PDB file of C-alpha atoms in Angstrom:
ATOM      1  CA  GLN A  29      15.935  -6.807   7.612  1.00  0.00           C
ATOM      2  CA  GLN A  30      17.243  -4.189  10.014  1.00  0.00           C
ATOM      3  CA  LYS A  31      21.048  -4.471  10.146  1.00  0.00           C
ATOM      4  CA  VAL A  32      21.385  -2.177  13.164  1.00  0.00           C
ATOM      5  CA  GLN A  33      19.238  -2.532  16.286  1.00  0.00           C
ATOM      6  CA  GLN A  34      19.018   0.138  18.955  1.00  0.00           C
ATOM      7  CA  SER A  35      17.618   0.038  22.468  1.00  0.00           C
ATOM      8  CA  PRO A  36      15.746   1.363  24.241  1.00  0.00           C
ATOM      9  CA  GLU A  37      13.320   2.969  21.786  1.00  0.00           C
ATOM     10  CA  SER A  38      12.831   5.849  24.184  1.00  0.00           C
ATOM     11  CA  LEU A  39      14.470   7.016  27.364  1.00  0.00           C
ATOM     12  CA  ILE A  40      13.615   9.664  29.926  1.00  0.00           C
ATOM     13  CA  VAL A  41      16.287  10.890  32.341  1.00  0.00           C
ATOM     14  CA  PRO A  42      16.341  13.774  34.820  1.00  0.00           C
ATOM     15  CA  GLU A  43      18.597  16.738  34.240  1.00  0.00           C
ATOM     16  CA  GLY A  44      22.048  15.907  35.566  1.00  0.00           C
ATOM     17  CA  GLY A  45      21.489  12.176  35.213  1.00  0.00           C
ATOM     18  CA  MET A  46      23.210   9.529  33.100  1.00  0.00           C
ATOM     19  CA  ALA A  47      21.721   8.326  29.804  1.00  0.00           C
ATOM     20  CA  SER A  48      22.858   4.988  28.362  1.00  0.00           C
ATOM     21  CA  LEU A  49      21.984   3.964  24.812  1.00  0.00           C
ATOM     22  CA  ASN A  50      22.736   0.658  23.100  1.00  0.00           C
ATOM     23  CA  CYS A  51      23.357  -0.454  19.529  1.00  0.00           C
ATOM     24  CA  THR A  52      24.099  -3.865  18.006  1.00  0.00           C
ATOM     25  CA  SER A  53      24.727  -4.908  14.427  1.00  0.00           C
ATOM     26  CA  SER A  54      23.425  -8.191  13.030  1.00  0.00           C
ATOM     27  CA  ASP A  55      25.852  -7.935  10.096  1.00  0.00           C
ATOM     28  CA  ARG A  56      29.115  -9.568  11.131  1.00  0.00           C
ATOM     29  CA  ASN A  57      30.956  -7.734   8.373  1.00  0.00           C
ATOM     30  CA  VAL A  58      30.580  -4.276   9.893  1.00  0.00           C
ATOM     31  CA  ASP A  59      33.490  -2.832  11.769  1.00  0.00           C
ATOM     32  CA  TYR A  60      32.876   0.912  11.984  1.00  0.00           C
ATOM     33  CA  PHE A  61      30.255   2.570  14.164  1.00  0.00           C
ATOM     34  CA  TRP A  62      29.026   6.127  14.379  1.00  0.00           C
ATOM     35  CA  TRP A  63      26.604   7.934  16.685  1.00  0.00           C
ATOM     36  CA  TYR A  64      24.521  10.789  15.265  1.00  0.00           C
ATOM     37  CA  ARG A  65      22.185  13.149  17.076  1.00  0.00           C
ATOM     38  CA  GLN A  66      19.052  14.565  15.480  1.00  0.00           C
ATOM     39  CA  HIS A  67      17.131  17.343  17.193  1.00  0.00           C
ATOM     40  CA  SER A  68      13.452  17.607  16.334  1.00  0.00           C
ATOM     41  CA  GLY A  69      12.936  19.037  12.855  1.00  0.00           C
ATOM     42  CA  LYS A  70      16.658  19.102  12.135  1.00  0.00           C
ATOM     43  CA  SER A  71      19.069  16.899  10.202  1.00  0.00           C
ATOM     44  CA  PRO A  72      21.347  14.319  11.869  1.00  0.00           C
ATOM     45  CA  LYS A  73      24.783  15.494  12.955  1.00  0.00           C
ATOM     46  CA  MET A  74      27.663  13.235  13.879  1.00  0.00           C
ATOM     47  CA  LEU A  75      28.482  13.035  17.570  1.00  0.00           C
ATOM     48  CA  MET A  76      31.196  10.417  17.793  1.00  0.00           C
ATOM     49  CA  SER A  77      32.734   7.547  15.885  1.00  0.00           C
ATOM     50  CA  ILE A  78      34.509   4.432  17.127  1.00  0.00           C
ATOM     51  CA  PHE A  79      36.425   1.825  15.196  1.00  0.00           C
ATOM     52  CA  SER A  80      38.552   0.034  17.797  1.00  0.00           C
ATOM     53  CA  ASN A  81      37.649  -2.045  20.837  1.00  0.00           C
ATOM     54  CA  GLY A  82      37.445  -0.050  24.000  1.00  0.00           C
ATOM     55  CA  GLU A  83      36.278   3.346  25.055  1.00  0.00           C
ATOM     56  CA  LYS A  84      36.396   6.871  23.702  1.00  0.00           C
ATOM     57  CA  GLU A  85      35.465   9.978  25.669  1.00  0.00           C
ATOM     58  CA  GLU A  86      34.650  13.472  24.446  1.00  0.00           C
ATOM     59  CA  GLY A  87      33.399  15.827  27.127  1.00  0.00           C
ATOM     60  CA  ARG A  88      30.184  14.454  28.639  1.00  0.00           C
ATOM     61  CA  PHE A  89      29.929  11.728  25.987  1.00  0.00           C
ATOM     62  CA  THR A  90      31.550   8.278  26.195  1.00  0.00           C
ATOM     63  CA  VAL A  91      31.323   5.555  23.580  1.00  0.00           C
ATOM     64  CA  HIS A  92      32.194   1.886  24.097  1.00  0.00           C
ATOM     65  CA  LEU A  93      32.730  -0.741  21.411  1.00  0.00           C
ATOM     66  CA  ASN A  94      32.958  -4.521  21.672  1.00  0.00           C
ATOM     67  CA  LYS A  95      33.823  -5.736  18.187  1.00  0.00           C
ATOM     68  CA  ALA A  96      33.389  -9.418  19.108  1.00  0.00           C
ATOM     69  CA  SER A  97      29.709  -8.850  19.926  1.00  0.00           C
ATOM     70  CA  LEU A  98      29.297  -5.936  17.475  1.00  0.00           C
ATOM     71  CA  HIS A  99      27.865  -3.901  20.316  1.00  0.00           C
ATOM     72  CA  THR A 100      28.393  -0.227  20.938  1.00  0.00           C
ATOM     73  CA  SER A 101      26.961   1.988  23.646  1.00  0.00           C
ATOM     74  CA  LEU A 102      26.754   5.734  24.155  1.00  0.00           C
ATOM     75  CA  HIS A 103      26.722   7.221  27.635  1.00  0.00           C
ATOM     76  CA  ILE A 104      25.841  10.822  28.359  1.00  0.00           C
ATOM     77  CA  ARG A 105      26.678  12.060  31.842  1.00  0.00           C
ATOM     78  CA  ASP A 106      25.266  15.198  33.414  1.00  0.00           C
ATOM     79  CA  SER A 107      22.435  15.138  30.843  1.00  0.00           C
ATOM     80  CA  GLN A 108      20.998  18.517  29.842  1.00  0.00           C
ATOM     81  CA  PRO A 109      17.584  19.396  28.383  1.00  0.00           C
ATOM     82  CA  SER A 110      19.424  20.362  25.191  1.00  0.00           C
ATOM     83  CA  ASP A 111      20.494  16.714  24.870  1.00  0.00           C
ATOM     84  CA  SER A 112      16.860  15.795  24.187  1.00  0.00           C
ATOM     85  CA  ALA A 113      16.938  14.377  20.657  1.00  0.00           C
ATOM     86  CA  LEU A 114      16.815  11.232  18.535  1.00  0.00           C
ATOM     87  CA  TYR A 115      20.131   9.366  18.801  1.00  0.00           C
ATOM     88  CA  LEU A 116      21.015   7.300  15.760  1.00  0.00           C
ATOM     89  CA  CYS A 117      23.593   4.543  15.535  1.00  0.00           C
ATOM     90  CA  ALA A 118      25.151   3.816  12.130  1.00  0.00           C
ATOM     91  CA  ALA A 119      27.452   1.025  10.991  1.00  0.00           C
ATOM     92  CA  SER A 120      29.524   0.306   7.915  1.00  0.00           C
ATOM     93  CA  ARG A 121      32.093  -2.108   6.529  1.00  0.00           C
ATOM     94  CA  THR A 122      35.735  -1.652   5.642  1.00  0.00           C
ATOM     95  CA  GLY A 123      36.060  -0.640   2.052  1.00  0.00           C
ATOM     96  CA  TYR A 124      32.387   0.213   1.672  1.00  0.00           C
ATOM     97  CA  GLN A 125      30.619   3.470   2.185  1.00  0.00           C
ATOM     98  CA  ASN A 126      27.138   2.073   2.855  1.00  0.00           C
ATOM     99  CA  PHE A 127      25.984   3.451   6.194  1.00  0.00           C
ATOM    100  CA  TYR A 128      23.146   1.541   7.828  1.00  0.00           C
ATOM    101  CA  PHE A 129      21.209   3.363  10.515  1.00  0.00           C
ATOM    102  CA  GLY A 130      19.170   1.976  13.372  1.00  0.00           C
ATOM    103  CA  LYS A 131      15.692   3.270  14.192  1.00  0.00           C
ATOM    104  CA  GLY A 132      17.108   5.445  16.935  1.00  0.00           C
ATOM    105  CA  THR A 133      16.598   6.081  20.628  1.00  0.00           C
ATOM    106  CA  SER A 134      14.494   9.081  21.560  1.00  0.00           C
ATOM    107  CA  LEU A 135      16.032  10.748  24.614  1.00  0.00           C
ATOM    108  CA  THR A 136      14.102  13.210  26.753  1.00  0.00           C
ATOM    109  CA  VAL A 137      15.908  15.053  29.540  1.00  0.00           C
ATOM    110  CA  ILE A 138      13.485  16.508  32.079  1.00  0.00           C
ATOM    111  CA  PRO A 139      14.496  19.686  33.948  1.00  0.00           C
TER     112      PRO A 139
ATOM    113  CA  GLU B   6      31.973  26.457   4.171  1.00  0.00           C
ATOM    114  CA  ALA B   7      28.491  25.981   2.703  1.00  0.00           C
ATOM    115  CA  GLY B   8      26.634  22.897   3.865  1.00  0.00           C
ATOM    116  CA  VAL B   9      24.505  20.444   1.920  1.00  0.00           C
ATOM    117  CA  THR B  10      21.604  22.252   0.291  1.00  0.00           C
ATOM    118  CA  GLN B  11      18.282  20.625  -0.505  1.00  0.00           C
ATOM    119  CA  SER B  12      15.133  21.866  -2.197  1.00  0.00           C
ATOM    120  CA  PRO B  13      12.255  22.068  -1.933  1.00  0.00           C
ATOM    121  CA  ARG B  14      12.030  21.863   1.858  1.00  0.00           C
ATOM    122  CA  TYR B  15       8.401  20.767   1.734  1.00  0.00           C
ATOM    123  CA  ALA B  16       6.125  19.110  -0.809  1.00  0.00           C
ATOM    124  CA  VAL B  17       2.480  18.047  -0.555  1.00  0.00           C
ATOM    125  CA  LEU B  18       1.107  15.771  -3.273  1.00  0.00           C
ATOM    126  CA  GLN B  19      -1.960  13.773  -4.106  1.00  0.00           C
ATOM    127  CA  GLU B  20      -1.399  10.081  -4.757  1.00  0.00           C
ATOM    128  CA  GLY B  21      -0.254   9.499  -8.327  1.00  0.00           C
ATOM    129  CA  GLN B  22       1.582  12.795  -8.683  1.00  0.00           C
ATOM    130  CA  ALA B  23       5.332  13.133  -9.272  1.00  0.00           C
ATOM    131  CA  VAL B  24       7.958  15.137  -7.406  1.00  0.00           C
ATOM    132  CA  SER B  25      11.675  15.850  -7.776  1.00  0.00           C
ATOM    133  CA  PHE B  26      14.077  16.679  -4.979  1.00  0.00           C
ATOM    134  CA  TRP B  27      17.362  18.411  -5.618  1.00  0.00           C
ATOM    135  CA  CYS B  28      20.601  18.244  -3.637  1.00  0.00           C
ATOM    136  CA  ASP B  29      23.785  20.294  -3.801  1.00  0.00           C
ATOM    137  CA  PRO B  30      26.524  18.567  -1.753  1.00  0.00           C
ATOM    138  CA  ILE B  31      29.482  20.185  -0.045  1.00  0.00           C
ATOM    139  CA  SER B  32      32.082  21.170  -2.616  1.00  0.00           C
ATOM    140  CA  GLY B  33      34.746  18.491  -3.029  1.00  0.00           C
ATOM    141  CA  HIS B  34      32.694  15.678  -1.500  1.00  0.00           C
ATOM    142  CA  ASP B  35      32.780  12.817  -3.967  1.00  0.00           C
ATOM    143  CA  THR B  36      30.159  10.618  -2.304  1.00  0.00           C
ATOM    144  CA  LEU B  37      26.466  11.542  -2.180  1.00  0.00           C
ATOM    145  CA  TYR B  38      23.637   9.681  -0.441  1.00  0.00           C
ATOM    146  CA  TRP B  39      19.866   9.777  -0.500  1.00  0.00           C
ATOM    147  CA  TYR B  40      18.061   8.508   2.593  1.00  0.00           C
ATOM    148  CA  GLN B  41      14.357   8.151   3.344  1.00  0.00           C
ATOM    149  CA  GLN B  42      13.396   8.897   6.936  1.00  0.00           C
ATOM    150  CA  PRO B  43       9.812   8.101   7.963  1.00  0.00           C
ATOM    151  CA  ARG B  44       8.523  10.027  10.970  1.00  0.00           C
ATOM    152  CA  ASP B  45      10.163   8.958  14.253  1.00  0.00           C
ATOM    153  CA  GLN B  46      12.409   6.387  12.545  1.00  0.00           C
ATOM    154  CA  GLY B  47      16.037   6.212  11.463  1.00  0.00           C
ATOM    155  CA  PRO B  48      17.194   7.066   7.933  1.00  0.00           C
ATOM    156  CA  GLN B  49      16.996   4.242   5.392  1.00  0.00           C
ATOM    157  CA  LEU B  50      19.508   4.261   2.542  1.00  0.00           C
ATOM    158  CA  LEU B  51      17.938   4.561  -0.905  1.00  0.00           C
ATOM    159  CA  VAL B  52      20.966   5.096  -3.161  1.00  0.00           C
ATOM    160  CA  TYR B  53      24.489   6.433  -3.105  1.00  0.00           C
ATOM    161  CA  PHE B  54      26.914   7.727  -5.698  1.00  0.00           C
ATOM    162  CA  ARG B  55      30.642   8.108  -5.945  1.00  0.00           C
ATOM    163  CA  ASP B  56      31.141  10.956  -8.382  1.00  0.00           C
ATOM    164  CA  GLU B  57      28.568  10.290 -11.131  1.00  0.00           C
ATOM    165  CA  ALA B  58      28.493   6.497 -10.699  1.00  0.00           C
ATOM    166  CA  VAL B  59      25.743   4.683  -8.793  1.00  0.00           C
ATOM    167  CA  ILE B  60      27.452   2.457  -6.224  1.00  0.00           C
ATOM    168  CA  ASP B  61      24.402   0.960  -4.528  1.00  0.00           C
ATOM    169  CA  ASN B  62      20.762   1.441  -5.484  1.00  0.00           C
ATOM    170  CA  SER B  63      19.533  -1.900  -4.209  1.00  0.00           C
ATOM    171  CA  GLN B  64      17.108  -0.259  -1.762  1.00  0.00           C
ATOM    172  CA  LEU B  65      15.629   2.115  -4.326  1.00  0.00           C
ATOM    173  CA  PRO B  66      12.072   1.131  -5.322  1.00  0.00           C
ATOM    174  CA  SER B  67      13.090   1.193  -8.967  1.00  0.00           C
ATOM    175  CA  ASP B  68       9.632   1.170 -10.446  1.00  0.00           C
ATOM    176  CA  ARG B  69       8.791   4.626  -9.114  1.00  0.00           C
ATOM    177  CA  PHE B  70      12.008   6.082  -7.730  1.00  0.00           C
ATOM    178  CA  SER B  71      15.007   7.247  -9.737  1.00  0.00           C
ATOM    179  CA  ALA B  72      18.145   9.192  -8.898  1.00  0.00           C
ATOM    180  CA  VAL B  73      20.870  10.768 -10.989  1.00  0.00           C
ATOM    181  CA  ARG B  74      24.072  12.688 -10.441  1.00  0.00           C
ATOM    182  CA  PRO B  75      25.130  13.418 -14.019  1.00  0.00           C
ATOM    183  CA  LYS B  76      28.233  15.559 -13.459  1.00  0.00           C
ATOM    184  CA  GLY B  77      29.274  14.184 -10.109  1.00  0.00           C
ATOM    185  CA  THR B  78      28.080  17.270  -8.260  1.00  0.00           C
ATOM    186  CA  ASN B  79      24.352  18.010  -7.825  1.00  0.00           C
ATOM    187  CA  SER B  80      21.819  15.188  -7.661  1.00  0.00           C
ATOM    188  CA  THR B  81      18.095  14.757  -8.277  1.00  0.00           C
ATOM    189  CA  LEU B  82      15.799  12.170  -6.695  1.00  0.00           C
ATOM    190  CA  LYS B  83      12.490  11.707  -8.522  1.00  0.00           C
ATOM    191  CA  ILE B  84       9.383   9.925  -7.316  1.00  0.00           C
ATOM    192  CA  GLN B  85       6.797   9.089  -9.910  1.00  0.00           C
ATOM    193  CA  SER B  86       3.229   8.134  -9.089  1.00  0.00           C
ATOM    194  CA  ALA B  87       3.648   8.876  -5.377  1.00  0.00           C
ATOM    195  CA  LYS B  88       1.896   6.736  -2.757  1.00  0.00           C
ATOM    196  CA  GLN B  89       0.848   7.562   0.809  1.00  0.00           C
ATOM    197  CA  GLY B  90       3.585   5.198   2.018  1.00  0.00           C
ATOM    198  CA  ASP B  91       6.183   7.533   0.479  1.00  0.00           C
ATOM    199  CA  THR B  92       5.353  10.141   3.119  1.00  0.00           C
ATOM    200  CA  ALA B  93       8.709  10.815   4.787  1.00  0.00           C
ATOM    201  CA  THR B  94      11.625  13.222   4.911  1.00  0.00           C
ATOM    202  CA  TYR B  95      14.155  12.692   2.139  1.00  0.00           C
ATOM    203  CA  LEU B  96      17.655  13.426   3.351  1.00  0.00           C
ATOM    204  CA  CYS B  97      20.655  14.074   1.168  1.00  0.00           C
ATOM    205  CA  ALA B  98      24.122  13.643   2.640  1.00  0.00           C
ATOM    206  CA  SER B  99      27.630  13.969   1.300  1.00  0.00           C
ATOM    207  CA  SER B 100      30.975  12.646   2.462  1.00  0.00           C
ATOM    208  CA  PRO B 101      34.581  13.215   1.510  1.00  0.00           C
ATOM    209  CA  LEU B 102      36.341  10.091   0.244  1.00  0.00           C
ATOM    210  CA  ASN B 103      37.365   7.612   2.949  1.00  0.00           C
ATOM    211  CA  THR B 104      36.417   9.719   5.957  1.00  0.00           C
ATOM    212  CA  GLY B 105      33.218   7.952   6.917  1.00  0.00           C
ATOM    213  CA  GLN B 106      31.472  11.082   8.165  1.00  0.00           C
ATOM    214  CA  LEU B 107      28.161  12.080   6.641  1.00  0.00           C
ATOM    215  CA  TYR B 108      27.067  15.699   6.348  1.00  0.00           C
ATOM    216  CA  PHE B 109      23.312  15.945   5.992  1.00  0.00           C
ATOM    217  CA  GLY B 110      21.153  18.583   4.405  1.00  0.00           C
ATOM    218  CA  GLU B 111      18.037  19.874   6.162  1.00  0.00           C
ATOM    219  CA  GLY B 112      15.857  17.437   4.243  1.00  0.00           C
ATOM    220  CA  SER B 113      12.817  17.600   1.983  1.00  0.00           C
ATOM    221  CA  LYS B 114       9.617  16.698   3.810  1.00  0.00           C
ATOM    222  CA  LEU B 115       7.110  14.939   1.570  1.00  0.00           C
ATOM    223  CA  THR B 116       3.449  14.437   2.444  1.00  0.00           C
ATOM    224  CA  VAL B 117       1.332  12.329   0.098  1.00  0.00           C
ATOM    225  CA  LEU B 118      -2.405  12.720   0.690  1.00  0.00           C
TER     226      LEU B 118
END
């Protein structure tokens, strides 16, 4: 059973546009969320993490978390072709170091 | 600082053959993970260690897969009697204690014919 669900599976946005990616956990025990980015043929690298309700912004990237619904979203403004990648959401529980990943959202930014 | 090192980067096997993947984590990282990532999917946890102890291997297909980390540093993942369904990239990651951030190696891409 997939503990982390991501949507959409794939997303195409024009250069300069906004990309919005969603992630929900079906495990009510999770309370930490991470977003990783994986360029084609490369390993995943952490983009952002969020542990508290609310919003966190780093440059063009904004992450939201609603702990009541176990839903997090990643928003990329002014998308660039170099943002084209597989975006992975991961979740874990306090006191544990199991990280469960979703299947990812494949983002393509068209020049 | 050196990153997570994995070898070999690629392996091609016939069904029934065995293969071992090796991982050298970042120095000082006590936690080490092995993930299986099928093409165009997210990583799926196989096993993770804290130092030399296995913490969770519940997702490891125990009849053909095994993993060890004998001295709490390097680790080996072995697949015996490989099947076509094992075709995937095997990712090793390490993490310092209580930080929650994973550092991945470049992966070992396995193709079983």
